[in-house]
Tab-separated table of C-alpha atoms in Angstrom:
chain	number	residue	atom	x	y	z
A	1	UNK	CA	122.217	57.562	124.501
A	2	UNK	CA	121.792	61.037	123.075
A	3	UNK	CA	118.487	62.900	122.961
A	4	UNK	CA	118.290	65.210	119.996
A	5	UNK	CA	115.938	67.915	118.753
A	6	UNK	CA	115.654	70.196	115.721
A	7	UNK	CA	113.936	73.403	116.691
A	8	UNK	CA	113.297	76.948	115.531
A	9	UNK	CA	114.000	80.051	117.587
A	10	UNK	CA	112.208	83.373	117.665
A	11	UNK	CA	112.876	86.374	119.849
A	12	UNK	CA	111.456	89.856	120.243
A	13	UNK	CA	113.260	93.132	119.948
A	14	UNK	CA	114.148	95.210	122.963
A	15	UNK	CA	111.416	97.761	123.574
A	16	UNK	CA	111.947	101.357	124.632
A	17	UNK	CA	109.880	104.525	124.979
A	18	UNK	CA	110.345	107.816	123.159
A	19	UNK	CA	109.414	110.858	125.174
A	20	UNK	CA	109.225	113.562	122.486
A	21	UNK	CA	110.146	114.487	118.937
A	22	UNK	CA	110.593	117.507	116.765
A	23	UNK	CA	110.487	118.049	113.035
A	24	UNK	CA	113.674	119.550	111.659
A	25	UNK	CA	113.118	121.881	108.710
A	26	UNK	CA	115.561	121.554	105.848
A	27	UNK	CA	116.614	124.636	103.849
A	28	UNK	CA	114.367	123.730	100.911
A	29	UNK	CA	111.289	123.110	103.093
A	30	UNK	CA	108.274	125.391	103.191
A	31	UNK	CA	106.337	125.441	106.441
A	32	UNK	CA	102.773	126.496	107.105
A	33	UNK	CA	102.639	127.391	110.794
A	34	UNK	CA	98.820	127.285	110.859
A	35	UNK	CA	98.542	123.685	109.661
A	36	UNK	CA	101.998	122.471	110.790
A	37	UNK	CA	102.691	121.130	107.306
A	38	UNK	CA	106.320	120.381	106.585
A	39	UNK	CA	107.098	120.057	102.885
A	40	UNK	CA	110.542	118.464	102.419
A	41	UNK	CA	110.331	117.168	98.910
A	42	UNK	CA	109.507	113.476	99.006
A	43	UNK	CA	110.414	112.822	102.641
A	44	UNK	CA	110.227	114.070	106.207
A	45	UNK	CA	113.181	114.452	108.513
A	46	UNK	CA	112.397	113.347	112.046
A	47	UNK	CA	114.660	113.855	115.018
A	48	UNK	CA	114.559	112.909	118.679
A	49	UNK	CA	117.203	113.830	121.282
A	50	UNK	CA	117.651	110.155	122.268
A	51	UNK	CA	118.357	109.118	118.697
A	52	UNK	CA	121.963	109.177	117.465
A	53	UNK	CA	120.789	110.545	114.120
A	54	UNK	CA	117.687	111.768	112.326
A	55	UNK	CA	115.320	109.556	110.387
A	56	UNK	CA	114.614	110.444	106.769
A	57	UNK	CA	111.273	108.864	105.980
A	58	UNK	CA	109.803	109.005	102.458
A	59	UNK	CA	106.107	109.838	102.395
A	60	UNK	CA	105.582	106.856	100.094
A	61	UNK	CA	107.066	104.554	102.768
A	62	UNK	CA	104.965	106.190	105.487
A	63	UNK	CA	101.704	105.743	103.580
A	64	UNK	CA	102.533	102.104	102.923
A	65	UNK	CA	103.279	101.533	106.625
A	66	UNK	CA	100.143	103.031	108.098
A	67	UNK	CA	99.032	100.793	110.956
A	68	UNK	CA	95.487	102.037	111.431
A	69	UNK	CA	92.708	99.374	111.444
A	70	UNK	CA	91.691	100.337	107.895
A	71	UNK	CA	95.169	99.649	106.548
A	72	UNK	CA	96.458	96.868	108.793
A	73	UNK	CA	94.825	93.855	110.441
A	74	UNK	CA	96.277	93.744	113.945
A	75	UNK	CA	94.780	90.317	114.625
A	76	UNK	CA	96.405	88.560	111.684
A	77	UNK	CA	99.329	91.015	111.420
A	78	UNK	CA	98.715	91.413	107.693
A	79	UNK	CA	98.308	94.438	105.464
A	80	UNK	CA	94.870	95.451	104.197
A	81	UNK	CA	95.669	98.557	102.154
A	82	UNK	CA	96.663	97.755	98.563
A	83	UNK	CA	100.120	99.109	97.752
A	84	UNK	CA	99.015	99.584	94.134
A	85	UNK	CA	96.563	102.252	95.295
A	86	UNK	CA	99.365	104.519	96.532
A	87	UNK	CA	100.352	107.473	94.373
A	88	UNK	CA	104.109	107.106	93.899
A	89	UNK	CA	104.453	110.894	94.239
A	90	UNK	CA	102.232	111.144	97.307
A	91	UNK	CA	102.642	114.145	99.602
A	92	UNK	CA	100.884	114.845	102.928
A	93	UNK	CA	98.183	117.405	103.463
A	94	UNK	CA	99.385	117.990	107.023
A	95	UNK	CA	102.174	116.820	109.340
A	96	UNK	CA	102.190	117.224	113.131
A	97	UNK	CA	103.663	115.609	116.215
A	98	UNK	CA	102.600	114.775	119.737
A	99	UNK	CA	104.656	113.434	122.599
A	100	UNK	CA	104.007	109.859	121.457
A	101	UNK	CA	103.332	109.855	117.709
A	102	UNK	CA	103.939	111.386	114.312
A	103	UNK	CA	100.627	112.353	112.692
A	104	UNK	CA	100.032	112.659	108.954
A	105	UNK	CA	96.866	113.633	107.123
A	106	UNK	CA	96.853	112.486	103.491
A	107	UNK	CA	95.268	114.308	100.526
A	108	UNK	CA	92.320	111.869	100.438
A	109	UNK	CA	91.500	112.681	104.071
A	110	UNK	CA	93.003	109.499	105.526
A	111	UNK	CA	94.788	110.000	108.863
A	112	UNK	CA	97.834	108.008	109.957
A	113	UNK	CA	99.654	107.894	113.296
A	114	UNK	CA	103.090	106.351	113.827
A	115	UNK	CA	104.614	105.558	117.187
A	116	UNK	CA	108.236	106.683	117.284
A	117	UNK	CA	109.385	103.282	118.488
A	118	UNK	CA	107.794	101.702	115.408
A	119	UNK	CA	109.511	104.139	113.063
A	120	UNK	CA	112.888	103.611	114.695
A	121	UNK	CA	112.714	99.822	114.754
A	122	UNK	CA	111.290	99.340	111.258
A	123	UNK	CA	113.002	101.891	109.041
A	124	UNK	CA	116.331	101.316	107.326
A	125	UNK	CA	117.816	104.414	108.927
A	126	UNK	CA	116.817	103.232	112.386
A	127	UNK	CA	117.778	99.596	111.852
A	128	UNK	CA	121.382	100.414	110.997
A	129	UNK	CA	122.041	101.728	114.494
A	130	UNK	CA	119.332	99.974	116.537
A	131	UNK	CA	120.597	97.900	119.448
A	132	UNK	CA	121.855	94.497	118.396
A	133	UNK	CA	123.348	91.797	120.565
A	134	UNK	CA	127.055	91.820	119.645
A	135	UNK	CA	128.407	88.469	118.556
A	136	UNK	CA	131.403	87.203	120.458
A	137	UNK	CA	133.646	85.097	118.238
A	138	UNK	CA	135.659	82.495	120.099
A	139	UNK	CA	138.222	79.720	119.700
A	140	UNK	CA	139.533	77.019	122.034
A	141	UNK	CA	141.452	79.381	124.332
A	142	UNK	CA	138.658	81.968	124.509
A	143	UNK	CA	135.680	79.640	124.941
A	144	UNK	CA	133.081	81.541	127.024
A	145	UNK	CA	132.927	80.812	130.744
A	146	UNK	CA	130.100	78.642	132.058
A	147	UNK	CA	128.453	81.438	134.051
A	148	UNK	CA	127.974	83.388	130.795
A	149	UNK	CA	126.372	80.535	128.878
A	150	UNK	CA	124.517	78.387	131.441
A	151	UNK	CA	121.038	78.926	132.866
A	152	UNK	CA	119.572	76.605	135.554
A	153	UNK	CA	116.276	74.978	134.649
A	154	UNK	CA	114.466	76.715	137.499
A	155	UNK	CA	115.348	80.144	136.102
A	156	UNK	CA	113.325	79.403	132.973
A	157	UNK	CA	110.183	79.176	135.085
A	158	UNK	CA	110.914	82.213	137.283
A	159	UNK	CA	110.143	85.518	135.513
A	160	UNK	CA	112.241	87.411	138.048
A	161	UNK	CA	115.320	85.374	137.087
A	162	UNK	CA	114.852	86.316	133.414
A	163	UNK	CA	116.140	82.891	132.427
A	164	UNK	CA	114.582	82.691	128.961
A	165	UNK	CA	116.051	86.019	127.886
A	166	UNK	CA	119.496	85.101	129.263
A	167	UNK	CA	119.450	81.794	127.405
A	168	UNK	CA	118.467	83.371	124.078
A	169	UNK	CA	121.042	86.122	124.599
A	170	UNK	CA	123.775	83.506	124.955
A	171	UNK	CA	122.663	81.645	121.820
A	172	UNK	CA	122.781	84.875	119.805
A	173	UNK	CA	126.047	86.118	121.337
A	174	UNK	CA	128.044	82.871	121.535
A	175	UNK	CA	126.208	80.521	119.175
A	176	UNK	CA	125.166	78.171	121.981
A	177	UNK	CA	123.839	77.941	125.541
A	178	UNK	CA	123.375	75.323	128.247
A	179	UNK	CA	120.435	74.516	130.514
A	180	UNK	CA	121.613	72.876	133.716
A	181	UNK	CA	119.786	70.758	136.321
A	182	UNK	CA	117.482	69.092	133.777
A	183	UNK	CA	116.345	65.556	134.740
A	184	UNK	CA	117.850	63.047	132.312
A	185	UNK	CA	114.676	61.912	130.594
A	186	UNK	CA	112.910	62.882	127.393
A	187	UNK	CA	109.844	64.409	129.052
A	188	UNK	CA	111.841	66.838	131.209
A	189	UNK	CA	114.059	67.792	128.306
A	190	UNK	CA	111.105	68.519	126.073
A	191	UNK	CA	109.405	70.587	128.780
A	192	UNK	CA	112.548	72.690	129.225
A	193	UNK	CA	112.948	73.325	125.511
A	194	UNK	CA	109.276	74.235	125.118
A	195	UNK	CA	110.046	77.307	127.233
A	196	UNK	CA	112.399	78.503	124.499
A	197	UNK	CA	111.169	77.513	121.045
A	198	UNK	CA	108.789	75.383	119.030
A	199	UNK	CA	109.371	71.936	117.584
A	200	UNK	CA	110.310	71.654	113.928
A	201	UNK	CA	109.164	68.390	112.445
A	202	UNK	CA	111.356	66.649	109.863
A	203	UNK	CA	111.516	63.055	108.611
A	204	UNK	CA	113.602	62.345	111.724
A	205	UNK	CA	110.554	63.236	113.806
A	206	UNK	CA	109.912	66.010	116.294
A	207	UNK	CA	112.216	64.739	119.021
A	208	UNK	CA	114.042	61.471	119.247
A	209	UNK	CA	116.665	59.514	121.130
A	210	UNK	CA	119.474	57.681	119.436
A	211	UNK	CA	122.047	55.054	120.321
A	212	UNK	CA	125.279	54.114	118.609
A	213	UNK	CA	124.966	51.532	115.835
A	214	UNK	CA	121.176	51.680	115.928
A	215	UNK	CA	120.617	52.627	112.286
A	216	UNK	CA	117.087	53.922	112.424
A	217	UNK	CA	118.281	56.279	109.684
A	218	UNK	CA	121.194	55.862	107.317
A	219	UNK	CA	123.387	58.549	108.830
A	220	UNK	CA	126.892	58.396	110.298
A	221	UNK	CA	125.565	60.030	113.468
A	222	UNK	CA	123.911	56.689	114.289
A	223	UNK	CA	127.287	54.929	114.306
A	224	UNK	CA	130.423	55.001	116.452
A	225	UNK	CA	132.485	56.457	113.600
A	226	UNK	CA	134.307	59.726	114.178
A	227	UNK	CA	132.577	62.776	112.718
A	228	UNK	CA	134.498	66.022	112.337
A	229	UNK	CA	133.136	69.527	112.754
A	230	UNK	CA	130.116	70.223	110.556
A	231	UNK	CA	126.709	71.855	110.449
A	232	UNK	CA	123.580	69.753	109.955
A	233	UNK	CA	120.768	69.728	107.397
A	234	UNK	CA	122.784	71.037	104.450
A	235	UNK	CA	120.503	68.807	102.366
A	236	UNK	CA	117.507	70.936	103.446
A	237	UNK	CA	116.861	74.241	101.674
A	238	UNK	CA	116.241	75.710	105.143
A	239	UNK	CA	118.563	74.125	107.690
A	240	UNK	CA	117.171	73.898	111.215
A	241	UNK	CA	118.304	76.867	113.281
A	242	UNK	CA	118.433	75.564	116.852
A	243	UNK	CA	119.523	72.023	117.662
A	244	UNK	CA	119.220	70.568	121.131
A	245	UNK	CA	121.400	67.806	122.573
A	246	UNK	CA	120.994	66.025	125.895
A	247	UNK	CA	123.160	63.097	126.937
A	248	UNK	CA	120.875	60.746	128.850
A	249	UNK	CA	123.495	58.072	129.438
A	250	UNK	CA	127.220	58.921	129.364
A	251	UNK	CA	129.656	56.827	127.372
A	252	UNK	CA	131.937	54.538	129.366
A	253	UNK	CA	134.759	55.466	126.992
A	254	UNK	CA	135.187	58.587	124.864
A	255	UNK	CA	131.953	60.451	124.214
A	256	UNK	CA	133.403	63.944	123.952
A	257	UNK	CA	131.626	66.630	121.932
A	258	UNK	CA	133.446	68.961	119.545
A	259	UNK	CA	132.340	72.586	119.135
A	260	UNK	CA	133.723	75.058	116.580
A	261	UNK	CA	132.620	78.665	116.069
A	262	UNK	CA	131.682	78.736	112.382
A	263	UNK	CA	131.505	82.535	112.258
A	264	UNK	CA	135.053	82.769	113.579
A	265	UNK	CA	136.067	80.255	110.909
A	266	UNK	CA	134.399	82.445	108.272
A	267	UNK	CA	136.242	85.512	109.570
A	268	UNK	CA	139.619	83.767	109.520
A	269	UNK	CA	138.986	82.346	106.065
A	270	UNK	CA	137.871	85.690	104.630
A	271	UNK	CA	140.927	87.463	106.035
A	272	UNK	CA	143.395	84.840	104.769
A	273	UNK	CA	141.665	83.818	101.527
A	274	UNK	CA	139.376	86.650	100.362
A	275	UNK	CA	139.047	85.146	96.878
A	276	UNK	CA	138.042	81.824	98.414
A	277	UNK	CA	135.442	83.488	100.611
A	278	UNK	CA	133.954	85.223	97.583
A	279	UNK	CA	133.897	81.945	95.650
A	280	UNK	CA	132.213	79.926	98.413
A	281	UNK	CA	129.727	82.770	98.976
A	282	UNK	CA	128.605	82.793	95.360
A	283	UNK	CA	129.004	79.265	93.966
A	284	UNK	CA	126.303	76.818	95.082
A	285	UNK	CA	127.293	73.312	96.188
A	286	UNK	CA	124.871	70.322	96.229
A	287	UNK	CA	124.220	68.281	99.391
A	288	UNK	CA	121.993	65.250	99.835
A	289	UNK	CA	120.498	62.688	102.211
A	290	UNK	CA	119.609	59.273	100.815
A	291	UNK	CA	117.902	56.283	102.366
A	292	UNK	CA	115.172	53.943	101.228
A	293	UNK	CA	112.148	55.994	100.221
A	294	UNK	CA	113.919	59.339	100.804
A	295	UNK	CA	116.198	61.517	98.754
A	296	UNK	CA	116.634	65.086	99.967
A	297	UNK	CA	118.757	67.405	97.852
A	298	UNK	CA	119.655	71.061	98.308
A	299	UNK	CA	121.837	73.461	96.362
A	300	UNK	CA	123.350	76.379	98.261
A	301	UNK	CA	126.514	78.300	99.056
A	302	UNK	CA	128.854	77.453	101.942
A	303	UNK	CA	128.662	81.021	103.245
A	304	UNK	CA	125.374	82.929	103.269
A	305	UNK	CA	125.620	86.645	103.943
A	306	UNK	CA	122.942	89.076	105.068
A	307	UNK	CA	121.658	90.706	101.855
A	308	UNK	CA	121.462	94.132	103.529
A	309	UNK	CA	124.513	94.311	105.822
A	310	UNK	CA	126.753	91.857	103.993
A	311	UNK	CA	127.690	90.221	107.305
A	312	UNK	CA	127.903	86.453	107.647
A	313	UNK	CA	124.466	85.039	108.422
A	314	UNK	CA	124.894	81.298	107.984
A	315	UNK	CA	127.576	78.730	107.291
A	316	UNK	CA	126.619	75.450	105.569
A	317	UNK	CA	129.614	73.163	105.922
A	318	UNK	CA	129.307	69.381	105.878
A	319	UNK	CA	131.905	67.294	104.042
A	320	UNK	CA	129.905	64.090	104.603
A	321	UNK	CA	126.642	65.144	102.965
A	322	UNK	CA	128.149	66.585	99.790
A	323	UNK	CA	126.401	65.294	96.670
A	324	UNK	CA	128.170	64.722	93.335
A	325	UNK	CA	129.641	68.062	92.299
A	326	UNK	CA	127.414	68.720	89.299
A	327	UNK	CA	126.719	72.407	89.968
A	328	UNK	CA	130.051	73.747	88.715
A	329	UNK	CA	131.449	73.800	85.182
A	330	UNK	CA	134.685	71.865	84.790
A	331	UNK	CA	136.725	75.056	84.496
A	332	UNK	CA	135.813	75.914	88.123
A	333	UNK	CA	136.469	72.492	89.668
A	334	UNK	CA	140.144	73.094	90.444
A	335	UNK	CA	139.297	76.404	92.077
A	336	UNK	CA	136.546	74.852	94.217
A	337	UNK	CA	138.799	72.150	95.672
A	338	UNK	CA	141.528	74.681	96.383
A	339	UNK	CA	139.190	76.949	98.333
A	340	UNK	CA	137.293	74.148	100.057
A	341	UNK	CA	140.506	72.463	101.198
A	342	UNK	CA	141.852	75.755	102.533
A	343	UNK	CA	138.622	76.207	104.470
A	344	UNK	CA	138.759	72.658	105.843
A	345	UNK	CA	142.286	73.198	107.160
A	346	UNK	CA	141.059	76.206	109.152
A	347	UNK	CA	138.060	74.259	110.460
A	348	UNK	CA	140.379	71.473	111.644
A	349	UNK	CA	142.951	73.746	113.236
A	350	UNK	CA	143.145	72.547	116.889
A	351	UNK	CA	143.174	76.179	117.999
A	352	UNK	CA	139.574	76.453	116.779
A	353	UNK	CA	138.342	73.222	118.399
A	354	UNK	CA	136.782	73.115	121.852
A	355	UNK	CA	136.116	69.669	123.342
A	356	UNK	CA	133.751	68.957	126.219
A	357	UNK	CA	131.901	65.981	127.600
A	358	UNK	CA	128.163	66.392	127.905
A	359	UNK	CA	126.780	64.924	131.118
A	360	UNK	CA	123.205	63.910	132.005
A	361	UNK	CA	121.375	66.960	133.319
A	362	UNK	CA	122.995	69.505	130.998
A	363	UNK	CA	121.184	70.383	127.762
A	364	UNK	CA	123.068	72.028	124.892
A	365	UNK	CA	121.302	74.481	122.581
A	366	UNK	CA	123.295	74.979	119.389
A	367	UNK	CA	122.781	77.587	116.657
A	368	UNK	CA	123.123	75.320	113.625
A	369	UNK	CA	123.566	78.338	111.342
A	370	UNK	CA	126.766	79.183	113.217
A	371	UNK	CA	128.039	76.444	115.478
A	372	UNK	CA	129.781	73.375	114.104
A	373	UNK	CA	129.755	70.219	116.147
């Protein structure tokens, strides 16, 4: 019996404190020492000794991102100030700094203060070099060691053990994580997962157990048939991010689980078949789920890249849930099958496959946007 969840994951950014700042005057700036006004065209250049580079912040962006109670509702975390009321050529009346904040007085008398941490974490210039958990791509021979990916259940309840952060770090870095020492029942599993993320409800339910050949839903996962590496929910416009698996009763024969790093697959495919990667990143493929009373259909690309960085953000690969290929004109059909077959050969390369047997007491958290299973 396998206990299965579809869940969403959220995490907060690493916080840090800025001790001081200084405004750097550009050659074309005019400075009024009395009022500490720094005129630098349409933007201000802000530097701090702990930053690897300066921030160049347009005054238009700063006015739009004022977080005072008149401009921003801190209870609902929604904007109040109407962006249409901002003069597109707005300039400050005065600019000054303190140890903690950048201060700007606007021509209409409105005063804004910006914490340096906020500016660094929320501006494009800061985001491009802000700390990010580095992904570790892996294959069968470089599968991460257990001590890097496993957190005991007790550590999730002990703030000093920092178990929740360690678990999320592993999911982001490796694409998966394990919780050990979890009693093999649905209640204990749910309680453990509630420490990490919220339940996402689908037509499957919120959480459910499943047994082989018990066709509660018309899906191959409810059978004993072999299923190759794939990601789930390609028939949803928004595939579930975190999936949770817990084996409550081990199989007497077989029962191994296959894991494949989808981002490593994407990297290999892009390096070997760049034209194929471009094709499968731009041409949408239909996927569907059909059973009595239900027909879910989604149209999307196999590879989804971050629109800002261009880096791989999600892989949607499931050869079983593909719908009739009606999204491509006939002149592109040959090209699609060429690229898709080349991709499938990389997915099925034994060097990319890691096999393990899940045992009662060990819960697997899988990033369904990255990890194939």
